[in-house]
PDB file of N, CA, C and O in Angstrom:
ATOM      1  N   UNK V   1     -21.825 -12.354  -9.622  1.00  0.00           N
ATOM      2  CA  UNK V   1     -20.722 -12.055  -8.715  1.00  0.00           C
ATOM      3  C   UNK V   1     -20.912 -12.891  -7.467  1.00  0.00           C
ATOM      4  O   UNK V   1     -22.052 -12.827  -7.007  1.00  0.00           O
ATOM      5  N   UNK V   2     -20.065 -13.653  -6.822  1.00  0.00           N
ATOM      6  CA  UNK V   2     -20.059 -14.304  -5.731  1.00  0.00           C
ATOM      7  C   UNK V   2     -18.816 -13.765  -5.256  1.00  0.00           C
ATOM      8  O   UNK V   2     -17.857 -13.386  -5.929  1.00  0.00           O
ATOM      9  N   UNK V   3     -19.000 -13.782  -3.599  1.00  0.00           N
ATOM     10  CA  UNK V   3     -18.098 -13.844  -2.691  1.00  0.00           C
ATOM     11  C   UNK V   3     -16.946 -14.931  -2.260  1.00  0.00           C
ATOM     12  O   UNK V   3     -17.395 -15.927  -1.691  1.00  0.00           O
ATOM     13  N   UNK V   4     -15.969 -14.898  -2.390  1.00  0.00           N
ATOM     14  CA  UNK V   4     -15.033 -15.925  -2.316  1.00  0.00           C
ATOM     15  C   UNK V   4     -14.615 -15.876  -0.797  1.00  0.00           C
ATOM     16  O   UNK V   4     -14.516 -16.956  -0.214  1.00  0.00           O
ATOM     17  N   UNK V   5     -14.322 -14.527  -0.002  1.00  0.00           N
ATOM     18  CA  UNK V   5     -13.948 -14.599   1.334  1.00  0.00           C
ATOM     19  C   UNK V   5     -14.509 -13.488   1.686  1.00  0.00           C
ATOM     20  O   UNK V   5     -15.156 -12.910   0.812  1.00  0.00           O
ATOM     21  N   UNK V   6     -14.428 -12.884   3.023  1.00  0.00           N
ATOM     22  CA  UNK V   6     -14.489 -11.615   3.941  1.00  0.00           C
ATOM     23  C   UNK V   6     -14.167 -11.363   5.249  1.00  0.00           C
ATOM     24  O   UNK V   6     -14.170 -12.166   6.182  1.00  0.00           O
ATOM     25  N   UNK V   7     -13.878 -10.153   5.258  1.00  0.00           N
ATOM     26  CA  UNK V   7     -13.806  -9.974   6.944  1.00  0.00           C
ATOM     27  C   UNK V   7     -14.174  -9.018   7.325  1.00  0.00           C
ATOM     28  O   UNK V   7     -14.710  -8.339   6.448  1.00  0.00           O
ATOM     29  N   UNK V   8     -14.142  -8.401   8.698  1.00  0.00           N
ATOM     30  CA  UNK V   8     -14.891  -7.214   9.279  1.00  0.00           C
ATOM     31  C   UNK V   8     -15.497  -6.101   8.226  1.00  0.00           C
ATOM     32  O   UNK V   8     -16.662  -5.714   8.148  1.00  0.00           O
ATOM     33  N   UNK V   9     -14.036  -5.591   7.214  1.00  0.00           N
ATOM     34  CA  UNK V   9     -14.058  -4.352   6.398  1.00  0.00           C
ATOM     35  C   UNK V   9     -13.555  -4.608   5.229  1.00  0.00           C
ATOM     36  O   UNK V   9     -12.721  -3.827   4.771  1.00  0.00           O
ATOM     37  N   UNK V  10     -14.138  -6.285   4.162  1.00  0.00           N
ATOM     38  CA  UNK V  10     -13.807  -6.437   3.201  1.00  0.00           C
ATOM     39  C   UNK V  10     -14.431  -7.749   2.584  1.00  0.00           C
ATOM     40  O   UNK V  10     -14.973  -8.632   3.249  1.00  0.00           O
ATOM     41  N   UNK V  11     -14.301  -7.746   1.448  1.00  0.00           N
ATOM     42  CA  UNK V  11     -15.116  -8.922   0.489  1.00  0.00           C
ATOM     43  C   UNK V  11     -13.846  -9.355  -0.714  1.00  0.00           C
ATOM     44  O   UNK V  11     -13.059  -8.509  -1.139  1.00  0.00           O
ATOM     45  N   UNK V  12     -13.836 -10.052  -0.923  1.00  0.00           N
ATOM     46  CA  UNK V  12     -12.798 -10.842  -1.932  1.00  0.00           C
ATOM     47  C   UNK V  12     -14.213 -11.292  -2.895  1.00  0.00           C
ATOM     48  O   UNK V  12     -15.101 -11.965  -2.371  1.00  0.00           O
ATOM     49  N   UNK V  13     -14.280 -10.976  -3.915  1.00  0.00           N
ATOM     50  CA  UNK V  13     -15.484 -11.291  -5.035  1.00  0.00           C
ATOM     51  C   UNK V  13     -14.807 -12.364  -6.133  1.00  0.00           C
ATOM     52  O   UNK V  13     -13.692 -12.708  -5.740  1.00  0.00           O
ATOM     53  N   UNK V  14     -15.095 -12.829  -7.089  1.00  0.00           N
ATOM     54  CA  UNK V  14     -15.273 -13.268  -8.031  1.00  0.00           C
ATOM     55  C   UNK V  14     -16.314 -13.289  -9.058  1.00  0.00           C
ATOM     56  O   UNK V  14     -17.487 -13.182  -8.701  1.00  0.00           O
ATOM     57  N   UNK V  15     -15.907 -13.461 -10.744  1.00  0.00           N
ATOM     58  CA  UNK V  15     -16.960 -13.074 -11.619  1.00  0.00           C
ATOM     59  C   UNK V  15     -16.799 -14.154 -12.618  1.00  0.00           C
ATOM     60  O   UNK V  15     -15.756 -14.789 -12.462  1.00  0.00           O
ATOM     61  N   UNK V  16     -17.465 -14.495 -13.494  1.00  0.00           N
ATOM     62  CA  UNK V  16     -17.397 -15.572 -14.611  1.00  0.00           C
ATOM     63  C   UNK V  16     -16.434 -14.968 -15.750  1.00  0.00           C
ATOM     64  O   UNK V  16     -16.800 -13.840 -16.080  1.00  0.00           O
ATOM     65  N   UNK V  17     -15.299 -15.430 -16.432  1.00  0.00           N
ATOM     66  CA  UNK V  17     -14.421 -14.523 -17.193  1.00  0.00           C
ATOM     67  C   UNK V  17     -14.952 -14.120 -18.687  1.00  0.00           C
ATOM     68  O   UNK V  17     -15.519 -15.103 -19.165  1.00  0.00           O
ATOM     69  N   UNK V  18     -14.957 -13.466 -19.216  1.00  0.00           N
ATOM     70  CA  UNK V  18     -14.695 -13.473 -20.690  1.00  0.00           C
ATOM     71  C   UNK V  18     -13.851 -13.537 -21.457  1.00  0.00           C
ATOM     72  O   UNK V  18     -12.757 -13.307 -20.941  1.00  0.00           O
ATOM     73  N   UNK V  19     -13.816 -13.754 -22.527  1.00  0.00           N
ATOM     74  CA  UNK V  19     -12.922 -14.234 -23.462  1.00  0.00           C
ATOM     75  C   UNK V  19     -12.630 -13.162 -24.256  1.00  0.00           C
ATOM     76  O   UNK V  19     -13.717 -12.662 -24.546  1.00  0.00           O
ATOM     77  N   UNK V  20     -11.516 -12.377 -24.897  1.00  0.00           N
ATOM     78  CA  UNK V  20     -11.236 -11.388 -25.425  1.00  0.00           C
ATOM     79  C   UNK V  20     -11.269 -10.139 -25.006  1.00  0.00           C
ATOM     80  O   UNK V  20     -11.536  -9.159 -25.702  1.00  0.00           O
ATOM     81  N   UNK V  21     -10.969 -10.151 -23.736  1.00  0.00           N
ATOM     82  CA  UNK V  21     -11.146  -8.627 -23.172  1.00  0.00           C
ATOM     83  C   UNK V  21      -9.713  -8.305 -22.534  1.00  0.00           C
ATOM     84  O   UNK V  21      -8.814  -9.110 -22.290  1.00  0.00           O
ATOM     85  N   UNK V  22      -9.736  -6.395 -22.248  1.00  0.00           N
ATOM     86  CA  UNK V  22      -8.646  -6.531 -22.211  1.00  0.00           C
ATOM     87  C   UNK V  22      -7.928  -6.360 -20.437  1.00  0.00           C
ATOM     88  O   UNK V  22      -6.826  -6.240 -19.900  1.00  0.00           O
ATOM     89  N   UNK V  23      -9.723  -6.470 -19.970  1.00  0.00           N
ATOM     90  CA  UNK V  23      -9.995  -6.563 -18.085  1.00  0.00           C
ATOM     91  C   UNK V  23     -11.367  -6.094 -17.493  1.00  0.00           C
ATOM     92  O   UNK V  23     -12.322  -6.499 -18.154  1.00  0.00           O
ATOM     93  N   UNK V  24     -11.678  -5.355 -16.430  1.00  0.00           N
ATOM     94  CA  UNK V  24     -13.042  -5.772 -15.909  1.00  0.00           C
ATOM     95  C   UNK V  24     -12.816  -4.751 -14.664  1.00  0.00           C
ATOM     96  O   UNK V  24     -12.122  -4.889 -13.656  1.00  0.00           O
ATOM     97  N   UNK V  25     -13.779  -3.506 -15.157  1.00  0.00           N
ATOM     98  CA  UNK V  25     -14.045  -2.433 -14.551  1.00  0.00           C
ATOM     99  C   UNK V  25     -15.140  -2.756 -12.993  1.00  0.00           C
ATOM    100  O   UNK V  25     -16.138  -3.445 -13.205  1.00  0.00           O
ATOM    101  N   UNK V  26     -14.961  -2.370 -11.866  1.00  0.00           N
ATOM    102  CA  UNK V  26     -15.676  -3.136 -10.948  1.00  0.00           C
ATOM    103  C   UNK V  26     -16.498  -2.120  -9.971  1.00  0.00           C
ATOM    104  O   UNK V  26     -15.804  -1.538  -9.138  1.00  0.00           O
ATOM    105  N   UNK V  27     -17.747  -1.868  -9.975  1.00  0.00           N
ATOM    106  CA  UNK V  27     -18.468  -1.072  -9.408  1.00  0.00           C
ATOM    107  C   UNK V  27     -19.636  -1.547  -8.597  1.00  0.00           C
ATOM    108  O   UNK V  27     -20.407  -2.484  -8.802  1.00  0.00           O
ATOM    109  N   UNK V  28     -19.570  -0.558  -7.500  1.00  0.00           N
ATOM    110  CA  UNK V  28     -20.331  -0.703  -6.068  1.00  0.00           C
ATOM    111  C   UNK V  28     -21.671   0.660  -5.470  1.00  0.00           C
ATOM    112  O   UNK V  28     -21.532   1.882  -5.525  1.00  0.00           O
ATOM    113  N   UNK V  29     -22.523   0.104  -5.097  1.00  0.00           N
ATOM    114  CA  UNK V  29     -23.825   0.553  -4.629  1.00  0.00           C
ATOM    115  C   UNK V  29     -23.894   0.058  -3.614  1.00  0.00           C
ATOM    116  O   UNK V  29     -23.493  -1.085  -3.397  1.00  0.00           O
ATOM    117  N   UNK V  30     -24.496   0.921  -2.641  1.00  0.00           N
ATOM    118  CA  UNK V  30     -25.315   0.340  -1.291  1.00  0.00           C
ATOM    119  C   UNK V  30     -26.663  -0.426  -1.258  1.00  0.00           C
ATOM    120  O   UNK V  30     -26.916  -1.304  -0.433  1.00  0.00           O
ATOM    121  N   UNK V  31     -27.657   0.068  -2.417  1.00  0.00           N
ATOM    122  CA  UNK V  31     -28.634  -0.798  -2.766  1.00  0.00           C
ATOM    123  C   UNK V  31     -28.702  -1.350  -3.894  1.00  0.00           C
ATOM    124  O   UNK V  31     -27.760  -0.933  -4.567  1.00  0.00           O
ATOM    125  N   UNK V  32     -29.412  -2.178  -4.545  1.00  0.00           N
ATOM    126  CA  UNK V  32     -29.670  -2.595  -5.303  1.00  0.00           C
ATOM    127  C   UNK V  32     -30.148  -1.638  -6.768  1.00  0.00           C
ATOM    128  O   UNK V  32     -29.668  -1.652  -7.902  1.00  0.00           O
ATOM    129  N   UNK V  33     -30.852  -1.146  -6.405  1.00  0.00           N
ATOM    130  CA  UNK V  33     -31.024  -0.032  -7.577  1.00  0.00           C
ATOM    131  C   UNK V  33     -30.537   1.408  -7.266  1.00  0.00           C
ATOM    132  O   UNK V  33     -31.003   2.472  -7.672  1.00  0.00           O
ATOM    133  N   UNK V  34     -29.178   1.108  -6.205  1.00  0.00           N
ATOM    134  CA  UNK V  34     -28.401   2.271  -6.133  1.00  0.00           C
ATOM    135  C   UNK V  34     -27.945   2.961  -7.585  1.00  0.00           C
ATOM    136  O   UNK V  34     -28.422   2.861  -8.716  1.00  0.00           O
ATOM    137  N   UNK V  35     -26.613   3.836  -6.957  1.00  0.00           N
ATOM    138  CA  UNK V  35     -25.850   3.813  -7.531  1.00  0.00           C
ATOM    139  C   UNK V  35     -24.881   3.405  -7.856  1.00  0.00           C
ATOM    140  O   UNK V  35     -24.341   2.962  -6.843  1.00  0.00           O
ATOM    141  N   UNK V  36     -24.421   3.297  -8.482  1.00  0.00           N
ATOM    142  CA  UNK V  36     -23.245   2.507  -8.593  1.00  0.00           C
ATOM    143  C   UNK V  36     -21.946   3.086  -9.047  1.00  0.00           C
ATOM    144  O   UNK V  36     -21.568   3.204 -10.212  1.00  0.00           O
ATOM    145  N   UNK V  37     -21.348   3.414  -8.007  1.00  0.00           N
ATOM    146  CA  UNK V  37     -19.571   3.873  -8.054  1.00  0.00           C
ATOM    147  C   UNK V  37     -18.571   3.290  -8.691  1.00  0.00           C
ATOM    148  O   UNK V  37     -18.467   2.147  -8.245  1.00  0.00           O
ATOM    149  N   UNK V  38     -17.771   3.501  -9.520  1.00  0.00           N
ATOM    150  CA  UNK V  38     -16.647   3.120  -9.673  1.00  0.00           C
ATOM    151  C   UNK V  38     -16.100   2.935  -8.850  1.00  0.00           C
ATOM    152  O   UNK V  38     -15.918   4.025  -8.308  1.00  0.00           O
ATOM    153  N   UNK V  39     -15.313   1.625  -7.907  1.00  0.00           N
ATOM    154  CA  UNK V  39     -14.230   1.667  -7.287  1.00  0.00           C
ATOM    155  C   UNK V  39     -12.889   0.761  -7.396  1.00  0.00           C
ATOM    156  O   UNK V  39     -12.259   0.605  -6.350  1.00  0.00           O
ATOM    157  N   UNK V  40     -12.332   0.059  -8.761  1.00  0.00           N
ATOM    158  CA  UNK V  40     -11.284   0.161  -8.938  1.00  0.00           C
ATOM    159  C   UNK V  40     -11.618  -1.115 -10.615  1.00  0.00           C
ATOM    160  O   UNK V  40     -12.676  -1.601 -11.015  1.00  0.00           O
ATOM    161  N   UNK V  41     -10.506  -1.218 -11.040  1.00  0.00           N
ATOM    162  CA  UNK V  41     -10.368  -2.708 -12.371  1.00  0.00           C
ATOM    163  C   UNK V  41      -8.803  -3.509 -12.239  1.00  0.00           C
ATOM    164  O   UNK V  41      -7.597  -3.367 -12.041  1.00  0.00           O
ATOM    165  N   UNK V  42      -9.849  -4.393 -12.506  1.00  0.00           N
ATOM    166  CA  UNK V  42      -8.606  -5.343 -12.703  1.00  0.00           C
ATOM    167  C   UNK V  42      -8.158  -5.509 -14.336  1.00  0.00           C
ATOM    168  O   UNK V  42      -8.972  -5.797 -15.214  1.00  0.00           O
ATOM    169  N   UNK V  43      -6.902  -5.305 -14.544  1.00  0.00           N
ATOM    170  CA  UNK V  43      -6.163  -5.235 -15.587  1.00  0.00           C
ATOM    171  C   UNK V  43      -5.797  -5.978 -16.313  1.00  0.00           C
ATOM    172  O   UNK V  43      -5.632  -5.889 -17.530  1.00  0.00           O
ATOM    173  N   UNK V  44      -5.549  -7.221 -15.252  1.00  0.00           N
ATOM    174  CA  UNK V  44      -5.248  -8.365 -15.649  1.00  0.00           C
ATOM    175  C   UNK V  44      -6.399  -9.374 -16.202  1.00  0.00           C
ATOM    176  O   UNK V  44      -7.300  -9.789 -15.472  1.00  0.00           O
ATOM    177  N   UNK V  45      -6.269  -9.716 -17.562  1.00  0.00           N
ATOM    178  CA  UNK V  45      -7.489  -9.944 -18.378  1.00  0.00           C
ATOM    179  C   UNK V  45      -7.976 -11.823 -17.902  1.00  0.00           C
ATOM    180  O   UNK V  45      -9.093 -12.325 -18.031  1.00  0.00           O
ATOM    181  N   UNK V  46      -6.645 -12.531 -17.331  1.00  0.00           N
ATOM    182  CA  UNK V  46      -6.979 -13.996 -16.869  1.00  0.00           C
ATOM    183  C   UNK V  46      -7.211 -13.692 -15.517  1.00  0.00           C
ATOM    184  O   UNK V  46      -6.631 -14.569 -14.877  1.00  0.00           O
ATOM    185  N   UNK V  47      -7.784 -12.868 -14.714  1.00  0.00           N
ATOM    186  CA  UNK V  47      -7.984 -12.900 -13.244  1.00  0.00           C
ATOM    187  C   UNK V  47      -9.382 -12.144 -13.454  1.00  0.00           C
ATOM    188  O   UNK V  47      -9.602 -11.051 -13.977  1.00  0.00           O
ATOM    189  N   UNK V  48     -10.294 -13.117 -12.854  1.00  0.00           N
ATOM    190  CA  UNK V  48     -11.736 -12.468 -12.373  1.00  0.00           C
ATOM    191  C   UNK V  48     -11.894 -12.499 -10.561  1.00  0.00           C
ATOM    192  O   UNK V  48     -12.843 -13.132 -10.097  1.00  0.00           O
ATOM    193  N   UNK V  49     -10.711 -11.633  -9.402  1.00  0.00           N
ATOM    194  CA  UNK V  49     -11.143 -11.630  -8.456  1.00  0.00           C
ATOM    195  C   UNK V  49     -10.973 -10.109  -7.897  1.00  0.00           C
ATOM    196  O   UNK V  49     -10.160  -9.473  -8.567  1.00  0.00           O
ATOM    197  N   UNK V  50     -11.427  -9.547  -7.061  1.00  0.00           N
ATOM    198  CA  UNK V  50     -11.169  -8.290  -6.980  1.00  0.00           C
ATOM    199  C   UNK V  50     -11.983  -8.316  -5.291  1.00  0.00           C
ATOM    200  O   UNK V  50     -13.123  -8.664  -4.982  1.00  0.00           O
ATOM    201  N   UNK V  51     -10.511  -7.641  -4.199  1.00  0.00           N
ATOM    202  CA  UNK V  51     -10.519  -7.401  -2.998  1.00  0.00           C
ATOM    203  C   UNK V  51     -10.803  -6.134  -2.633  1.00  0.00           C
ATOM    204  O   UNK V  51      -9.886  -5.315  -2.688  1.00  0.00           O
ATOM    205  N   UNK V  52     -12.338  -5.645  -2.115  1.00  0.00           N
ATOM    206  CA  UNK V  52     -12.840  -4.638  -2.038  1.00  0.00           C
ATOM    207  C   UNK V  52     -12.948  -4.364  -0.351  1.00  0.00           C
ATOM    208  O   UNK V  52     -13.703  -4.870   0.479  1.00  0.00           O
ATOM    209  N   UNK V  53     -11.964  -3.436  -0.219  1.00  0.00           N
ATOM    210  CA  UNK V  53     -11.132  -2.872   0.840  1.00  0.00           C
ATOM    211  C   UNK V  53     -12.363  -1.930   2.480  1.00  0.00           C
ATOM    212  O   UNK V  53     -13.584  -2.069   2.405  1.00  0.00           O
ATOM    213  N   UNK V  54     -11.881  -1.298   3.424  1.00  0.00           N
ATOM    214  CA  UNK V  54     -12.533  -0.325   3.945  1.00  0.00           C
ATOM    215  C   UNK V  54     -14.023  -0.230   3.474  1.00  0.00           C
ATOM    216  O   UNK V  54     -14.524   0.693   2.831  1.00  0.00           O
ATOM    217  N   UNK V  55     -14.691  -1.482   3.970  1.00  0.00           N
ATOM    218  CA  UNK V  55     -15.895  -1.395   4.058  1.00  0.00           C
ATOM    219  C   UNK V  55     -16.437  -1.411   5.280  1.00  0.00           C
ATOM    220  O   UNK V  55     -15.813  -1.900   6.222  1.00  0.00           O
ATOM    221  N   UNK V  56     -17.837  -0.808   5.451  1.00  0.00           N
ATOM    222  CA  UNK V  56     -18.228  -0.875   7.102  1.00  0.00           C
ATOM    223  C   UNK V  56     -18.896  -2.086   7.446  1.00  0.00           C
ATOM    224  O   UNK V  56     -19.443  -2.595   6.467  1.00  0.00           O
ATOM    225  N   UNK V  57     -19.081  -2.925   8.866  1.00  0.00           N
ATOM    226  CA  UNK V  57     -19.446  -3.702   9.471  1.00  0.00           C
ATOM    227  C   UNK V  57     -20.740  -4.219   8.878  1.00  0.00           C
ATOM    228  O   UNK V  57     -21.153  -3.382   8.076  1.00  0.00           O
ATOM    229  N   UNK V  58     -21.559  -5.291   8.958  1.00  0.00           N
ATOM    230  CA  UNK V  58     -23.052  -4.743   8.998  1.00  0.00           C
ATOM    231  C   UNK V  58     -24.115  -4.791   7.732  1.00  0.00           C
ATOM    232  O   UNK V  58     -25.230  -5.301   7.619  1.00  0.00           O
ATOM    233  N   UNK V  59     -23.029  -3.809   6.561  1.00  0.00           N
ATOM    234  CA  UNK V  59     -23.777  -2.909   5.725  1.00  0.00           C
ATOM    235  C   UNK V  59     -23.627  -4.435   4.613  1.00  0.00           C
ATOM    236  O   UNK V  59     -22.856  -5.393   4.683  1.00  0.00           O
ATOM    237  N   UNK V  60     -25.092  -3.997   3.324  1.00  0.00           N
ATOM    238  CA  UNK V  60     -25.049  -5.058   2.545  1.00  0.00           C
ATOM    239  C   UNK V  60     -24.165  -3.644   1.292  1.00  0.00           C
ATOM    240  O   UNK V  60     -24.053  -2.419   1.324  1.00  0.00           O
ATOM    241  N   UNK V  61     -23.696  -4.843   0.269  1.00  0.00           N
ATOM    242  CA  UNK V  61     -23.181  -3.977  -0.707  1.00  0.00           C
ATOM    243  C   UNK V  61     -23.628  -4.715  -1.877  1.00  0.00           C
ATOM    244  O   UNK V  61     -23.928  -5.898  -1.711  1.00  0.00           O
ATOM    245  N   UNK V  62     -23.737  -4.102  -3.252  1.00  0.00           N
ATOM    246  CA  UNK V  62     -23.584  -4.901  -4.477  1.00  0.00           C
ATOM    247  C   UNK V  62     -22.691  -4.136  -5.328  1.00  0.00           C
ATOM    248  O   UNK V  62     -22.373  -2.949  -5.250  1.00  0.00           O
ATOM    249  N   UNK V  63     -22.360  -4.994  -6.119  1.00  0.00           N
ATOM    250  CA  UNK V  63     -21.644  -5.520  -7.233  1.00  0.00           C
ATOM    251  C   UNK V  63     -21.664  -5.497  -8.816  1.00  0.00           C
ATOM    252  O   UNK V  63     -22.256  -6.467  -9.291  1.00  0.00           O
ATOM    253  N   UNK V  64     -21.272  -4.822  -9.513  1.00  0.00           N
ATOM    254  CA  UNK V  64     -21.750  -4.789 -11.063  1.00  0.00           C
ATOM    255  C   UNK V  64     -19.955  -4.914 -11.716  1.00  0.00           C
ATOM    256  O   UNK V  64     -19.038  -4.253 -11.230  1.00  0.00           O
ATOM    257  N   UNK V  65     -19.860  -5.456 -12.356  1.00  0.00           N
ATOM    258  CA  UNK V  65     -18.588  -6.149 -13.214  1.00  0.00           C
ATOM    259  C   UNK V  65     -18.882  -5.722 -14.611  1.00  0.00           C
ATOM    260  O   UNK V  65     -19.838  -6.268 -15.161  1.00  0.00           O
ATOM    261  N   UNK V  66     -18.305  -4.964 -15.165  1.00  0.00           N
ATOM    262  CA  UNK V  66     -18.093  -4.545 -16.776  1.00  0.00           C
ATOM    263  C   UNK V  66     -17.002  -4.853 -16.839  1.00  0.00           C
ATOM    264  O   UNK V  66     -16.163  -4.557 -15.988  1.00  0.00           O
ATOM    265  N   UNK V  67     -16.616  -6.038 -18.679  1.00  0.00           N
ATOM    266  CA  UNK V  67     -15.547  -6.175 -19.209  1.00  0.00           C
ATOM    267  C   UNK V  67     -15.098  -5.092 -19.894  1.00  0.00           C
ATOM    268  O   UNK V  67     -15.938  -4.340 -20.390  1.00  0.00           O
ATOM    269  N   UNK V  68     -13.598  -4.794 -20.059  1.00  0.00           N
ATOM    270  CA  UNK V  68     -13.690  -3.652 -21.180  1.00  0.00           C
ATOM    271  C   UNK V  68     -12.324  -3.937 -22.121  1.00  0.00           C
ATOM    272  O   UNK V  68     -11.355  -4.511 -21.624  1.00  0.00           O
ATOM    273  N   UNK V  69     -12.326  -3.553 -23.318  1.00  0.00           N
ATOM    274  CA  UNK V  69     -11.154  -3.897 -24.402  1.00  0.00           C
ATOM    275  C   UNK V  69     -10.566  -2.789 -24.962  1.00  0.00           C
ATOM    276  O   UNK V  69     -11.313  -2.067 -25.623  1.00  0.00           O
ATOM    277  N   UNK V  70      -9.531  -2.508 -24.870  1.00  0.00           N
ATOM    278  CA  UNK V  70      -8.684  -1.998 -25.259  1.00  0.00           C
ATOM    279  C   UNK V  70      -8.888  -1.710 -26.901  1.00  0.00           C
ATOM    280  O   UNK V  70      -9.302  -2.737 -27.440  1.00  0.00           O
ATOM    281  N   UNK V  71      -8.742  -0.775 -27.699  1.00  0.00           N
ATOM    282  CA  UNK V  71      -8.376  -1.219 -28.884  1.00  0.00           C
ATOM    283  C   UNK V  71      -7.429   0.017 -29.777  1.00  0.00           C
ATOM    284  O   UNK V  71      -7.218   1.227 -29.702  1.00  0.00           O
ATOM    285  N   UNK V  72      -7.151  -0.807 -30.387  1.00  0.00           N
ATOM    286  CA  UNK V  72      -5.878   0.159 -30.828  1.00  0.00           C
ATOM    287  C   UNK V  72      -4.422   0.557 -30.258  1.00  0.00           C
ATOM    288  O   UNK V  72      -3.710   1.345 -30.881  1.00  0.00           O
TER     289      UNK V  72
END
């Protein structure tokens, strides 16, 4: 996951895409071997960027990206 932009209370991310999926569930921790929250997916299966909103000043965050497929 890399950072593409930010500002005071936000991060614009990016992820490497996969091929056959049907989008990309996107979850956040305060540490590293936090936890890690659900906080939103992108649906759209040709877009790997996702603008992660109302964050505080300061603080470090990470990042975990699961693809997921639809089936049926």
């Amino acid at each position: 996951v890399k950072v593409l932009s930010n500002t005071t209370n936000s991060l614009k991310i990016r992820w490497d895409k996969e091929y056959g999926v049907t989008g990309y569930k996107i979850y956040r921790a305060t540490s590293k071997d936090g936890n890690y929250a659900y906080i939103g997916k992108v649906s759209n299966k040709s877009s790997n960027t996702y603008t992660d909103t109302k964050l505080l000043s300061g603080k470090t965050y990470y990042y975990k990206i699961r693809a997921y497929k639809t089936v049926g």
